[in-house]
mmCIF file with all atom_site columns, C-alpha atoms in Angstrom:
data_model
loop_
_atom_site.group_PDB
_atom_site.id
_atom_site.type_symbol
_atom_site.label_atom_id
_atom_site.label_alt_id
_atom_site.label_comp_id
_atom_site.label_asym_id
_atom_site.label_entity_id
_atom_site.label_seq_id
_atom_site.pdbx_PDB_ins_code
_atom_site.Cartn_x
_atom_site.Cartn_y
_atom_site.Cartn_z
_atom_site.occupancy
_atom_site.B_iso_or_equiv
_atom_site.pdbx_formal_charge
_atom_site.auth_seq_id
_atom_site.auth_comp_id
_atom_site.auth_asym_id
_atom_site.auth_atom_id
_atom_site.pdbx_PDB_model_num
ATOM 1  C CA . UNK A 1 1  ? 57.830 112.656 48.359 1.00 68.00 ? 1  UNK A CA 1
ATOM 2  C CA . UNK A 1 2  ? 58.590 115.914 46.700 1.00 84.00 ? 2  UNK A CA 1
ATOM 3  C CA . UNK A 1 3  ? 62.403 115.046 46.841 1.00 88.00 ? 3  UNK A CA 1
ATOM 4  C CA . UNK A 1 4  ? 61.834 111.775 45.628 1.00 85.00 ? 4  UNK A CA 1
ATOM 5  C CA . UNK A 1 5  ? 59.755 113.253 42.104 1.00 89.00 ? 5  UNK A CA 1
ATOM 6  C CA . UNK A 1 6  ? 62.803 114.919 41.531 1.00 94.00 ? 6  UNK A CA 1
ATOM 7  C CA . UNK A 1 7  ? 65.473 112.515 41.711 1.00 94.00 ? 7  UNK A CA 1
ATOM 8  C CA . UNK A 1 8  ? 63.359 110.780 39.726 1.00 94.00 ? 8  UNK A CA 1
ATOM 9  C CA . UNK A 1 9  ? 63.406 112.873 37.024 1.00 95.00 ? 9  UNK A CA 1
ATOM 10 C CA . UNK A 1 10 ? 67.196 113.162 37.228 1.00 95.00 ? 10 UNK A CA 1
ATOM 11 C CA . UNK A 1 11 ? 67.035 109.331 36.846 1.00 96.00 ? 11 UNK A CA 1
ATOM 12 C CA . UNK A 1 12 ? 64.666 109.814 33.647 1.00 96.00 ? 12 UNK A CA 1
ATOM 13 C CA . UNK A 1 13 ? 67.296 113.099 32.742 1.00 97.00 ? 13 UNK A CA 1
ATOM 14 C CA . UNK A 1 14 ? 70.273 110.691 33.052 1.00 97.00 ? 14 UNK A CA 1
ATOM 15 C CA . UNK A 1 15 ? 69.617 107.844 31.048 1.00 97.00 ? 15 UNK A CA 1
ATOM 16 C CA . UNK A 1 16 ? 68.378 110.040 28.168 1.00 97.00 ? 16 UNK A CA 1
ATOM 17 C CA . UNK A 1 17 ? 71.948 112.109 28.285 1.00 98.00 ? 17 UNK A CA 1
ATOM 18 C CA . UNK A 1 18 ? 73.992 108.699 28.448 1.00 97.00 ? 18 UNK A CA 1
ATOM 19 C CA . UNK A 1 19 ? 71.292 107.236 25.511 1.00 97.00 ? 19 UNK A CA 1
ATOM 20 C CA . UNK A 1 20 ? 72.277 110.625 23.431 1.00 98.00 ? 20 UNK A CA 1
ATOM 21 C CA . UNK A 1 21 ? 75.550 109.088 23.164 1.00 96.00 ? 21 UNK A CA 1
ATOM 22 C CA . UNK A 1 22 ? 74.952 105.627 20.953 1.00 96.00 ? 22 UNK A CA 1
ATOM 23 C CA . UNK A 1 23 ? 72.408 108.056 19.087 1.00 96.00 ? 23 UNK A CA 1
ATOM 24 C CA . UNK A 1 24 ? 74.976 110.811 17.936 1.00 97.00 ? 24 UNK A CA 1
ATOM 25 C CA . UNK A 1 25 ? 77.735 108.076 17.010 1.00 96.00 ? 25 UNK A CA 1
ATOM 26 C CA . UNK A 1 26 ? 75.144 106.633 14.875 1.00 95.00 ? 26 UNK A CA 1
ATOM 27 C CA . UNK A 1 27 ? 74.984 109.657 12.640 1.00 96.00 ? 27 UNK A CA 1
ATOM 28 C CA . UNK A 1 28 ? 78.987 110.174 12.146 1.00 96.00 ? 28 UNK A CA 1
ATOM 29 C CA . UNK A 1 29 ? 79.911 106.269 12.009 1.00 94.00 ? 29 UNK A CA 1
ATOM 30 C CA . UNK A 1 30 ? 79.138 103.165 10.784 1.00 93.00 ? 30 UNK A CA 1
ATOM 31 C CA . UNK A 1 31 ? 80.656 101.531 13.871 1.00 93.00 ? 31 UNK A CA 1
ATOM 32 C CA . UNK A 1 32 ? 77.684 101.791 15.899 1.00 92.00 ? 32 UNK A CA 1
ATOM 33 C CA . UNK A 1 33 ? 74.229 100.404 14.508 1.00 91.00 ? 33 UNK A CA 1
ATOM 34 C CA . UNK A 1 34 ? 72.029 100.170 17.475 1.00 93.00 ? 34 UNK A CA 1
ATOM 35 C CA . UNK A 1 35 ? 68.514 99.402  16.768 1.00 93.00 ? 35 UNK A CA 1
ATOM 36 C CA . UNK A 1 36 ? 65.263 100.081 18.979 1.00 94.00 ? 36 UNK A CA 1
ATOM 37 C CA . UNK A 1 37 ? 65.783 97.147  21.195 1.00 91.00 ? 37 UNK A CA 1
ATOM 38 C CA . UNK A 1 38 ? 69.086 97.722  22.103 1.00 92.00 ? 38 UNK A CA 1
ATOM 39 C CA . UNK A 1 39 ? 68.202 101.460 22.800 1.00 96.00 ? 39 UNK A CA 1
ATOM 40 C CA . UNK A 1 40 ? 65.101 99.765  24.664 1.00 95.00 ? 40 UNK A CA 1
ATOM 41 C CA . UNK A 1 41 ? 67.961 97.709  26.510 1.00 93.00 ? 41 UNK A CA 1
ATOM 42 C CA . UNK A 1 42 ? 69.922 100.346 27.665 1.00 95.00 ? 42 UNK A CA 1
ATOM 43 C CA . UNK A 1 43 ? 67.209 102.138 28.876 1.00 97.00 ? 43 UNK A CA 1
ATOM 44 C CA . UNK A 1 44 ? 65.790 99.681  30.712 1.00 96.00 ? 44 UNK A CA 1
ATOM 45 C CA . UNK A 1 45 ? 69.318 98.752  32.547 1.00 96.00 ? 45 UNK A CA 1
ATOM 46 C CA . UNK A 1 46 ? 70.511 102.463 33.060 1.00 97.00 ? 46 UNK A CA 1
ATOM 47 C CA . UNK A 1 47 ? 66.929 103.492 34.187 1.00 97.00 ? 47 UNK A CA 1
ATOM 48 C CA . UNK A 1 48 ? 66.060 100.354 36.704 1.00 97.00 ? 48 UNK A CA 1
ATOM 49 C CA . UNK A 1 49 ? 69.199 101.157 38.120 1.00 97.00 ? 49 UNK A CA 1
ATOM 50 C CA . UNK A 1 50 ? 69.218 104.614 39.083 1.00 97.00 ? 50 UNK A CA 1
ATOM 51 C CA . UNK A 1 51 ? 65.693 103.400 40.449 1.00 97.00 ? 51 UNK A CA 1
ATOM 52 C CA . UNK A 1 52 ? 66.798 100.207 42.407 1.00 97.00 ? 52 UNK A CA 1
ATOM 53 C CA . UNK A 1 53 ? 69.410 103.087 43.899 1.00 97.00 ? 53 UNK A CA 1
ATOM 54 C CA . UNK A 1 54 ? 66.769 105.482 44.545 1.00 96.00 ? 54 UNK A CA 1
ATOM 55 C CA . UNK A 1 55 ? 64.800 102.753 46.810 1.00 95.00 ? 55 UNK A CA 1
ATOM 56 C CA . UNK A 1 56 ? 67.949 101.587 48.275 1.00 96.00 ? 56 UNK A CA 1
ATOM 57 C CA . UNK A 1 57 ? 69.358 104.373 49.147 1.00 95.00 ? 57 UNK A CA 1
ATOM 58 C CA . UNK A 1 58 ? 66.675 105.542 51.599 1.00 94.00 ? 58 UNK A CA 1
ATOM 59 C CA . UNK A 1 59 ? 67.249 102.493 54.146 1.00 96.00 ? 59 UNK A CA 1
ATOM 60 C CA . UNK A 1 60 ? 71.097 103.759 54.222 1.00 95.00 ? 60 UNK A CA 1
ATOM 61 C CA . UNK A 1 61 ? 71.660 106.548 56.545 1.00 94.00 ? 61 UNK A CA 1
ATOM 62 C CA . UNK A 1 62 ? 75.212 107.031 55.529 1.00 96.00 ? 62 UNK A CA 1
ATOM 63 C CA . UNK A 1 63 ? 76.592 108.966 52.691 1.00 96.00 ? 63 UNK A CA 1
ATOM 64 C CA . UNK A 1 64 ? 79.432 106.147 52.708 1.00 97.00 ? 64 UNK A CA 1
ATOM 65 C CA . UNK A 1 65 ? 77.174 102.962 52.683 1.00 97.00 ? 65 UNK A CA 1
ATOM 66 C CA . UNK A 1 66 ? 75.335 104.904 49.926 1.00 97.00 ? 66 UNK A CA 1
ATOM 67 C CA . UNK A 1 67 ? 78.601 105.391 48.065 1.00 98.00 ? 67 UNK A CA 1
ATOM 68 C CA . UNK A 1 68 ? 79.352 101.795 48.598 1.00 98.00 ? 68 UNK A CA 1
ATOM 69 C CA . UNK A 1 69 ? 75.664 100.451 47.307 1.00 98.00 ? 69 UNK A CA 1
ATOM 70 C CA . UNK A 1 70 ? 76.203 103.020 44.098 1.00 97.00 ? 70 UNK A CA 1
ATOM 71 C CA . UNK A 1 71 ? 79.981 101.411 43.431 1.00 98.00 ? 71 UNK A CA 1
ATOM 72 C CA . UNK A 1 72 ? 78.170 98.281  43.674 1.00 97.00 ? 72 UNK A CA 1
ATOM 73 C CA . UNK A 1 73 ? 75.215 98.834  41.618 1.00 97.00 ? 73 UNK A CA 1
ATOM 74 C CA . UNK A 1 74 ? 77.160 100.022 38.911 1.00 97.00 ? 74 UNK A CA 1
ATOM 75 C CA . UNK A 1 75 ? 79.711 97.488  38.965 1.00 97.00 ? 75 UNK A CA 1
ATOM 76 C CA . UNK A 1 76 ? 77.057 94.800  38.234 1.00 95.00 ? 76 UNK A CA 1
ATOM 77 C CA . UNK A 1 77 ? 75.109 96.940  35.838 1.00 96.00 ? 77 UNK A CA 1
ATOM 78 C CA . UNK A 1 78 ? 78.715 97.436  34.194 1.00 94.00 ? 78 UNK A CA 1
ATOM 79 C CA . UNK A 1 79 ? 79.006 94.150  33.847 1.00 92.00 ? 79 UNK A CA 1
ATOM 80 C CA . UNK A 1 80 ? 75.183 93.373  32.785 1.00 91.00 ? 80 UNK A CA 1
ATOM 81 C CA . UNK A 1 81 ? 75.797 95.730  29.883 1.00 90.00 ? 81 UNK A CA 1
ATOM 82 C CA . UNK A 1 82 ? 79.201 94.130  28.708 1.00 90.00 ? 82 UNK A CA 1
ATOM 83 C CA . UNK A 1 83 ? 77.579 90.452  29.237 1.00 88.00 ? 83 UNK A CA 1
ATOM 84 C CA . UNK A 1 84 ? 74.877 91.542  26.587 1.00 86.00 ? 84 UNK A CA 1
ATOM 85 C CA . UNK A 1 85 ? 77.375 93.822  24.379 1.00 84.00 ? 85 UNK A CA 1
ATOM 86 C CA . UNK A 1 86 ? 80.127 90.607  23.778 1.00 84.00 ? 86 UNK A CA 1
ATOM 87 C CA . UNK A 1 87 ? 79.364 88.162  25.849 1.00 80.00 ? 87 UNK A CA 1
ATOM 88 C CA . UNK A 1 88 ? 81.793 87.935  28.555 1.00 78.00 ? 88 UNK A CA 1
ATOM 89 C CA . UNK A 1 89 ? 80.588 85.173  30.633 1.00 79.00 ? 89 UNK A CA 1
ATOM 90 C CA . UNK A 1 90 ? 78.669 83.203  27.723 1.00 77.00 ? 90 UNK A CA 1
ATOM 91 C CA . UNK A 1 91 ? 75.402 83.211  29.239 1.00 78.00 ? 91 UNK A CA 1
ATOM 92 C CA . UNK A 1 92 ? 72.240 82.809  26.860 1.00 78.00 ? 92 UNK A CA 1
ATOM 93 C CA . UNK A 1 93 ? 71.802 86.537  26.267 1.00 73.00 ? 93 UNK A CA 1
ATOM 94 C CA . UNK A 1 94 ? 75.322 87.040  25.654 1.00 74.00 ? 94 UNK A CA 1
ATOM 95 C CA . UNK A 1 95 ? 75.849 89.425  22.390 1.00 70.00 ? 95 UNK A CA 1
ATOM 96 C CA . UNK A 1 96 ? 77.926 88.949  19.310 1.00 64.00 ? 96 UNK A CA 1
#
């Protein structure tokens, strides 16, 4: 349980590193104007990922089914993120 605490924290560690990102752009360029929710957005995506892979992971005994479930995770989280940053399949939350 000790293990899982930690990679945990890396999860936590993670999204705030990728997060920094948006938040430094925002003080050099006018390009990027993220408010709280979308910072609340991100979070939530980046953070219930690494989670969801965190649970998943341990009923995979493999490291290559785990790489395979990580490809995969992020490959729909990728395209989570771009459906609410422009809209790419025109759902109801789709951005701009």
């Amino acid at each position: 349980m000790q293990q899982f605490g930690r990679q945990l924290g890396l999860v936590a560690l993670g999204t705030a590193l990728i997060l920094l990102a948006p938040l430094l752009a925002m003080q050099f360029t006018d390009e990027v104007a993220w408010d709280g929710f979308d910072f609340a957005a991100a979070a939530v995506l980046l953070a219930g990922t690494g989670l969801v892979y965190l649970i998943l992971a341990r009923l995979f005994r493999t490291a290559r089914s785990r790489l395979l479930l990580g490809m995969a995770m992020a490959a729909v989280l990728l395209l989570a993120w771009a459906e609410l940053a422009v809209g790419v399949f025109g759902t109801p939350f789709a951005g701009s």
